[in-house]
Amino acid sequence: MDCLQTRQLVYRYGQDTVLDGIDLRVPEGSIYGFLGPNGAGKTTTLRLILGLLARQQGEITLFGERLERNRIGILRRIGSMIESPSFYEHLTARENLRLLQTIHRCPPQRIDEVLALAGLADTGRKRTSQFSLGMKQRLGIAIALLHDPALLILDEPTNGLDPNGIVEIRELLKRINRERGITLLVSSHLLGEIEKLVTHVGVLHRGRLQFQGTIEALKQQQQTMRAVMLRTGDRDATLRVLAAAGVTADAQDDGIAIPPLPRERVAAINRALVAAGVEVYEIGLERNDLESIFMDLVEAA
Ligand code: ATP
């Protein structure tokens, strides 16, 4: 069953259509990576799901119920951290949690549980103003977990962290998912930061979901969609050599595309071209659309 579903979610800031028909499906128990370059609309989507922005068009269903039908009941089952976590900097982690525990009226023992879970049990009298960025993020997650939610929504939780901090958050989130069975929806603009964490991915680009599925399916699609691109000094001779080798070729403006082939066959084609006196400038993998989006996500670091 899906923990979260959106159907044809559309959102506009004035004339600007930021989300243009988003169908998110976050399976129960998954760790869903919500990827997109800066400005793609990730925060807007998460805010809509949390009811922090008024829905304009489309449907949002959580735990099998439409958000507007049972807003309070649904939101009680969600923990979130959108942008930077906020808490009282002059208080300790425990004092911050105690305050919120009183407000949320959750059992007092939850404080120790979430402190231990977030690896903050030893922070003692240290005020949160003295926390590292990674510790602050982990406290933000501990706060989001205090009322024992079934779904945790985190907006760029590793943003600005050093590699060590990123690993700590990743391990924490995996533990939360594995040990508590909590579904996670985690946004990021960097694939590299979350690909080791997530089970499912949604790639948002230009207001649309360009891909959605398991991380394995994404990798497979990347591979199978890529073509091999040949750039040589003689287009006609190249096409003749390819035809003789029984390879379908597609002559394009910037080179000749052939289907993905085993490396040995590509090497054989290279040898045949050289033997035919054709100058070979480049043999490389062509980027498909998804690949380009991805490279943007990976290279945006
Ligand atoms: P980032 O990783 O940079 O936060 P994002 O994917 O979370 O990016 P959003 O913050 O949802 O993207 O923003 C999507 C688009 O909507 C951007 O072009 C942004 O400039 C625009 N936008 C966001 N908030 C507002 C607002 N209050 N008024 C007008 N435009 C906005």
CSV table of C-alpha atoms and ligand atoms in Angstrom, one decimal:
chain,number,residue,atom,x,y,z
A,1,MET,CA,0.0,0.0,0.0
A,2,ASP,CA,1.1,3.6,-0.6
A,3,CYS,CA,1.7,5.7,2.5
A,4,LEU,CA,1.4,8.8,0.4
A,5,GLN,CA,-0.1,9.5,-3.0
A,6,THR,CA,-0.6,12.7,-4.9
A,7,ARG,CA,-2.7,12.9,-8.0
A,8,GLN,CA,-2.1,15.6,-10.6
A,9,LEU,CA,-0.8,18.1,-8.1
A,10,VAL,CA,-0.5,21.5,-9.7
A,11,TYR,CA,0.8,24.6,-8.0
A,12,ARG,CA,1.4,28.1,-9.3
A,13,TYR,CA,3.1,31.1,-7.8
A,14,GLY,CA,1.3,33.8,-9.7
A,15,GLN,CA,1.8,33.1,-13.4
A,16,ASP,CA,4.6,30.6,-12.6
A,17,THR,CA,3.6,26.9,-12.8
A,18,VAL,CA,6.0,25.3,-10.3
A,19,LEU,CA,4.3,21.9,-10.2
A,20,ASP,CA,2.6,20.6,-13.3
A,21,GLY,CA,0.7,17.4,-12.6
A,22,ILE,CA,2.7,15.5,-10.0
A,23,ASP,CA,1.7,11.9,-9.2
A,24,LEU,CA,3.9,10.9,-6.3
A,25,ARG,CA,3.6,7.4,-4.9
A,26,VAL,CA,5.5,6.7,-1.7
A,27,PRO,CA,5.1,3.0,-0.7
A,28,GLU,CA,4.7,2.2,2.9
A,29,GLY,CA,8.0,1.2,4.5
A,30,SER,CA,10.1,2.8,1.8
A,31,ILE,CA,12.8,5.4,1.9
A,32,TYR,CA,11.8,7.6,-1.0
A,33,GLY,CA,14.3,10.1,-2.4
A,34,PHE,CA,12.7,13.1,-3.9
A,35,LEU,CA,15.3,14.5,-6.2
A,36,GLY,CA,15.4,17.7,-8.2
A,37,PRO,CA,17.8,20.5,-9.0
A,38,ASN,CA,17.5,23.7,-6.9
A,39,GLY,CA,14.2,25.4,-7.6
A,40,ALA,CA,12.6,22.3,-9.0
A,41,GLY,CA,9.7,22.5,-6.6
A,42,LYS,CA,10.6,20.0,-4.0
A,43,THR,CA,9.9,22.2,-1.0
A,44,THR,CA,6.7,23.4,-2.5
A,45,THR,CA,5.5,19.8,-2.9
A,46,LEU,CA,6.5,18.9,0.7
A,47,ARG,CA,4.7,22.0,2.0
A,48,LEU,CA,1.6,21.1,0.2
A,49,ILE,CA,1.7,17.5,1.6
A,50,LEU,CA,2.0,19.0,5.1
A,51,GLY,CA,-0.8,21.4,4.6
A,52,LEU,CA,1.6,24.4,5.0
A,53,LEU,CA,0.6,25.7,1.6
A,54,ALA,CA,-3.0,25.7,0.4
A,55,ARG,CA,-3.7,23.1,-2.2
A,56,GLN,CA,-4.7,24.6,-5.6
A,57,GLN,CA,-5.3,21.7,-7.8
A,58,GLY,CA,-4.9,17.9,-7.5
A,59,GLU,CA,-5.3,15.4,-4.7
A,60,ILE,CA,-3.2,14.5,-1.7
A,61,THR,CA,-3.9,11.1,0.0
A,62,LEU,CA,-2.0,10.0,3.1
A,63,PHE,CA,-2.5,6.6,4.9
A,64,GLY,CA,-5.4,6.0,2.5
A,65,GLU,CA,-7.3,9.2,3.4
A,66,ARG,CA,-7.6,12.5,1.6
A,67,LEU,CA,-5.7,15.2,3.5
A,68,GLU,CA,-8.5,17.7,3.6
A,69,ARG,CA,-10.9,15.0,5.1
A,70,ASN,CA,-8.9,14.4,8.2
A,71,ARG,CA,-6.1,17.0,8.3
A,72,ILE,CA,-5.4,16.8,12.1
A,73,GLY,CA,-5.6,13.0,12.3
A,74,ILE,CA,-3.2,12.7,9.3
A,75,LEU,CA,-0.8,15.3,10.4
A,76,ARG,CA,-0.5,13.6,13.8
A,77,ARG,CA,1.0,10.7,12.1
A,78,ILE,CA,3.7,12.7,10.2
A,79,GLY,CA,7.0,14.1,11.5
A,80,SER,CA,8.7,16.7,9.5
A,81,MET,CA,11.7,18.9,9.1
A,82,ILE,CA,11.4,21.5,6.4
A,83,GLU,CA,14.5,23.6,5.7
A,84,SER,CA,16.5,24.3,8.9
A,85,PRO,CA,15.4,22.8,12.1
A,86,SER,CA,14.2,25.3,14.7
A,87,PHE,CA,14.6,25.0,18.4
A,88,TYR,CA,15.7,27.1,21.4
A,89,GLU,CA,19.4,27.6,21.1
A,90,HIS,CA,19.9,28.5,24.8
A,91,LEU,CA,18.5,25.2,25.9
A,92,THR,CA,20.0,21.7,25.8
A,93,ALA,CA,18.7,19.0,23.5
A,94,ARG,CA,16.8,17.3,26.4
A,95,GLU,CA,15.3,20.6,27.5
A,96,ASN,CA,14.1,21.3,24.0
A,97,LEU,CA,12.5,17.9,23.7
A,98,ARG,CA,10.9,18.2,27.2
A,99,LEU,CA,9.2,21.4,26.1
A,100,LEU,CA,7.8,19.7,23.0
A,101,GLN,CA,6.9,16.6,24.8
A,102,THR,CA,4.7,18.7,27.1
A,103,ILE,CA,3.1,20.4,24.1
A,104,HIS,CA,2.5,17.2,22.2
A,105,ARG,CA,1.6,15.3,25.4
A,106,CYS,CA,3.6,12.3,24.4
A,107,PRO,CA,5.0,9.9,27.0
A,108,PRO,CA,8.1,11.3,28.8
A,109,GLN,CA,10.2,8.2,28.0
A,110,ARG,CA,10.0,9.2,24.4
A,111,ILE,CA,12.6,11.9,25.1
A,112,ASP,CA,15.3,9.3,26.1
A,113,GLU,CA,14.2,7.1,23.2
A,114,VAL,CA,14.6,9.8,20.5
A,115,LEU,CA,17.8,11.2,22.1
A,116,ALA,CA,19.4,7.7,21.9
A,117,LEU,CA,18.0,7.1,18.4
A,118,ALA,CA,19.5,10.3,17.1
A,119,GLY,CA,22.9,9.7,18.8
A,120,LEU,CA,22.4,12.7,21.2
A,121,ALA,CA,22.1,10.9,24.5
A,122,ASP,CA,25.6,12.1,25.6
A,123,THR,CA,25.2,15.8,24.9
A,124,GLY,CA,24.4,16.5,28.6
A,125,ARG,CA,24.4,20.2,29.5
A,126,LYS,CA,25.6,21.4,26.1
A,127,ARG,CA,23.4,24.1,24.8
A,128,THR,CA,22.2,23.6,21.2
A,129,SER,CA,23.9,26.8,20.2
A,130,GLN,CA,27.2,24.9,20.7
A,131,PHE,CA,26.0,22.0,18.5
A,132,SER,CA,27.7,21.2,15.2
A,133,LEU,CA,25.4,21.5,12.1
A,134,GLY,CA,25.2,17.7,12.0
A,135,MET,CA,24.1,17.6,15.7
A,136,LYS,CA,21.5,20.3,15.0
A,137,GLN,CA,20.1,18.3,12.0
A,138,ARG,CA,20.0,15.1,14.2
A,139,LEU,CA,18.1,17.1,16.9
A,140,GLY,CA,15.7,18.3,14.3
A,141,ILE,CA,15.1,14.7,13.3
A,142,ALA,CA,14.7,13.7,17.0
A,143,ILE,CA,12.1,16.4,17.4
A,144,ALA,CA,10.3,15.2,14.3
A,145,LEU,CA,10.2,11.7,15.8
A,146,LEU,CA,9.0,12.7,19.3
A,147,HIS,CA,5.3,11.9,18.7
A,148,ASP,CA,6.1,8.6,17.1
A,149,PRO,CA,5.1,9.3,13.5
A,150,ALA,CA,4.5,6.7,10.8
A,151,LEU,CA,5.9,9.0,8.1
A,152,LEU,CA,8.9,11.2,8.3
A,153,ILE,CA,9.3,14.1,5.8
A,154,LEU,CA,12.7,15.7,5.6
A,155,ASP,CA,13.6,18.5,3.3
A,156,GLU,CA,17.3,18.3,2.3
A,157,PRO,CA,18.5,16.9,5.7
A,158,THR,CA,22.1,16.6,4.5
A,159,ASN,CA,22.3,20.1,3.1
A,160,GLY,CA,25.6,21.9,4.1
A,161,LEU,CA,26.9,18.9,6.0
A,162,ASP,CA,30.5,17.6,5.6
A,163,PRO,CA,31.0,14.0,4.4
A,164,ASN,CA,31.1,12.7,7.9
A,165,GLY,CA,27.9,14.4,8.8
A,166,ILE,CA,26.2,13.1,5.7
A,167,VAL,CA,27.1,9.5,6.6
A,168,GLU,CA,25.8,10.0,10.2
A,169,ILE,CA,22.4,11.3,8.9
A,170,ARG,CA,22.3,8.4,6.4
A,171,GLU,CA,22.9,5.8,9.0
A,172,LEU,CA,20.4,7.4,11.4
A,173,LEU,CA,17.7,7.5,8.7
A,174,LYS,CA,18.3,3.9,7.7
A,175,ARG,CA,18.0,2.9,11.4
A,176,ILE,CA,14.8,4.7,11.8
A,177,ASN,CA,13.4,3.0,8.8
A,178,ARG,CA,14.7,-0.5,9.6
A,179,GLU,CA,14.0,-0.6,13.4
A,180,ARG,CA,10.9,1.5,13.6
A,181,GLY,CA,9.4,0.8,10.2
A,182,ILE,CA,8.9,4.5,9.5
A,183,THR,CA,8.4,5.5,5.9
A,184,LEU,CA,10.8,8.3,4.9
A,185,LEU,CA,10.3,10.9,2.2
A,186,VAL,CA,13.6,12.7,1.8
A,187,SER,CA,14.3,15.5,-0.6
A,188,SER,CA,17.7,16.3,-2.1
A,189,HIS,CA,19.3,18.1,-5.0
A,190,LEU,CA,22.2,15.6,-5.1
A,191,LEU,CA,21.7,12.1,-6.2
A,192,GLY,CA,25.1,11.0,-4.9
A,193,GLU,CA,24.1,12.0,-1.4
A,194,ILE,CA,21.0,9.9,-1.2
A,195,GLU,CA,21.4,7.0,-3.6
A,196,LYS,CA,23.0,4.9,-0.9
A,197,LEU,CA,20.1,5.6,1.4
A,198,VAL,CA,16.9,5.3,-0.7
A,199,THR,CA,14.8,2.4,-2.0
A,200,HIS,CA,12.7,4.5,-4.3
A,201,VAL,CA,13.3,7.7,-6.3
A,202,GLY,CA,11.2,10.4,-7.8
A,203,VAL,CA,13.0,12.8,-10.1
A,204,LEU,CA,11.4,16.3,-10.4
A,205,HIS,CA,12.4,18.5,-13.2
A,206,ARG,CA,10.7,21.5,-14.8
A,207,GLY,CA,7.5,21.0,-12.7
A,208,ARG,CA,7.1,17.3,-13.7
A,209,LEU,CA,8.1,14.0,-12.3
A,210,GLN,CA,10.5,12.7,-14.9
A,211,PHE,CA,11.0,9.3,-13.3
A,212,GLN,CA,9.5,7.4,-10.4
A,213,GLY,CA,10.4,3.9,-9.3
A,214,THR,CA,12.9,1.8,-7.4
A,215,ILE,CA,16.5,2.8,-7.5
A,216,GLU,CA,17.3,-0.4,-9.4
A,217,ALA,CA,14.8,0.5,-12.1
A,218,LEU,CA,16.3,3.9,-12.4
A,219,LYS,CA,19.8,2.5,-12.9
A,220,GLN,CA,18.5,0.0,-15.4
A,221,GLN,CA,16.7,2.7,-17.3
A,222,GLN,CA,19.8,4.9,-17.4
A,223,GLN,CA,21.8,2.0,-18.9
A,224,THR,CA,19.3,0.8,-21.4
A,225,MET,CA,18.4,4.3,-22.7
A,226,ARG,CA,21.9,5.3,-23.4
A,227,ALA,CA,23.2,5.2,-27.0
A,228,VAL,CA,26.8,5.0,-28.2
A,229,MET,CA,27.8,8.1,-30.1
A,230,LEU,CA,30.5,8.0,-32.9
A,231,ARG,CA,32.2,11.1,-34.1
A,232,THR,CA,34.5,10.5,-37.1
A,233,GLY,CA,36.0,12.3,-40.0
A,234,ASP,CA,33.9,10.6,-42.7
A,235,ARG,CA,30.2,10.1,-42.1
A,236,ASP,CA,29.4,8.1,-45.2
A,237,ALA,CA,32.3,5.7,-44.8
A,238,THR,CA,31.3,5.3,-41.1
A,239,LEU,CA,27.7,4.4,-42.1
A,240,ARG,CA,29.1,1.8,-44.6
A,241,VAL,CA,31.3,0.2,-42.0
A,242,LEU,CA,28.4,0.0,-39.6
A,243,ALA,CA,26.1,-1.4,-42.2
A,244,ALA,CA,28.7,-4.1,-43.0
A,245,ALA,CA,28.9,-4.9,-39.3
A,246,GLY,CA,25.2,-5.3,-39.1
A,247,VAL,CA,24.7,-2.4,-36.7
A,248,THR,CA,21.7,0.0,-37.0
A,249,ALA,CA,22.9,3.5,-37.1
A,250,ASP,CA,21.2,6.9,-36.7
A,251,ALA,CA,23.1,9.8,-38.4
A,252,GLN,CA,22.5,12.9,-36.3
A,253,ASP,CA,23.8,16.5,-36.5
A,254,ASP,CA,26.6,15.9,-34.0
A,255,GLY,CA,27.5,12.3,-34.8
A,256,ILE,CA,26.2,8.8,-35.5
A,257,ALA,CA,24.3,7.1,-32.7
A,258,ILE,CA,24.3,3.3,-32.4
A,259,PRO,CA,22.5,1.2,-29.8
A,260,PRO,CA,24.3,0.2,-26.6
A,261,LEU,CA,26.6,-2.7,-27.5
A,262,PRO,CA,29.0,-4.9,-25.5
A,263,ARG,CA,32.4,-3.2,-25.2
A,264,GLU,CA,34.0,-5.9,-27.4
A,265,ARG,CA,31.7,-5.1,-30.3
A,266,VAL,CA,32.4,-1.4,-29.9
A,267,ALA,CA,36.1,-2.1,-30.0
A,268,ALA,CA,35.6,-4.3,-33.1
A,269,ILE,CA,33.7,-1.4,-34.8
A,270,ASN,CA,36.6,0.9,-33.9
A,271,ARG,CA,39.1,-1.4,-35.5
A,272,ALA,CA,36.9,-1.8,-38.7
A,273,LEU,CA,36.7,2.0,-39.0
A,274,VAL,CA,40.4,2.5,-38.6
A,275,ALA,CA,41.0,-0.3,-41.1
A,276,ALA,CA,38.8,1.5,-43.6
A,277,GLY,CA,40.9,4.6,-43.2
A,278,VAL,CA,38.2,6.5,-41.2
A,279,GLU,CA,39.5,8.9,-38.6
A,280,VAL,CA,37.8,8.2,-35.3
A,281,TYR,CA,37.6,11.3,-33.1
A,282,GLU,CA,35.3,10.1,-30.3
A,283,ILE,CA,33.3,7.1,-29.2
A,284,GLY,CA,31.3,7.8,-26.1
A,285,LEU,CA,28.0,7.3,-24.4
A,286,GLU,CA,25.3,9.7,-25.3
A,287,ARG,CA,23.3,11.3,-22.5
A,288,ASN,CA,19.6,10.7,-22.6
A,289,ASP,CA,17.2,13.2,-21.0
A,290,LEU,CA,17.2,11.4,-17.7
A,291,GLU,CA,20.9,11.1,-17.8
A,292,SER,CA,21.3,14.8,-18.3
A,293,ILE,CA,18.9,15.6,-15.5
A,294,PHE,CA,20.9,13.2,-13.4
A,295,MET,CA,24.2,14.7,-14.3
A,296,ASP,CA,22.9,18.1,-13.3
A,297,LEU,CA,21.9,16.6,-10.0
A,298,VAL,CA,25.3,15.0,-9.5
A,299,GLU,CA,27.4,17.8,-10.8
A,300,ALA,CA,25.5,20.5,-9.0
A,301,ALA,CA,27.7,19.9,-5.9
B,1,ATP,P1,15.6,24.3,-3.4
B,1,ATP,O1,16.3,23.0,-3.3
B,1,ATP,O2,16.4,25.4,-4.0
B,1,ATP,O3,14.9,24.7,-2.1
B,1,ATP,P2,13.1,23.4,-4.4
B,1,ATP,O4,13.1,22.2,-5.4
B,1,ATP,O5,12.8,23.1,-3.0
B,1,ATP,O6,14.5,24.1,-4.5
B,1,ATP,P3,11.0,25.3,-4.3
B,1,ATP,O7,11.6,26.0,-3.1
B,1,ATP,O8,9.8,24.5,-4.1
B,1,ATP,O9,12.1,24.4,-5.0
B,1,ATP,O10,10.8,26.4,-5.4
B,1,ATP,C1,10.2,26.1,-6.7
B,1,ATP,C2,10.1,27.4,-7.5
B,1,ATP,O11,9.1,28.2,-6.9
B,1,ATP,C3,11.4,28.3,-7.6
B,1,ATP,O12,11.4,28.8,-8.9
B,1,ATP,C4,11.1,29.3,-6.6
B,1,ATP,O13,11.8,30.5,-7.0
B,1,ATP,C5,9.6,29.5,-6.6
B,1,ATP,N1,9.0,30.0,-5.4
B,1,ATP,C6,9.2,29.4,-4.2
B,1,ATP,N2,8.5,30.0,-3.2
B,1,ATP,C7,7.9,31.1,-3.8
B,1,ATP,C8,7.1,32.2,-3.3
B,1,ATP,N3,6.7,32.3,-2.1
B,1,ATP,N4,6.7,33.1,-4.3
B,1,ATP,C9,7.1,33.0,-5.6
B,1,ATP,N5,7.8,32.0,-6.0
B,1,ATP,C10,8.3,31.1,-5.2
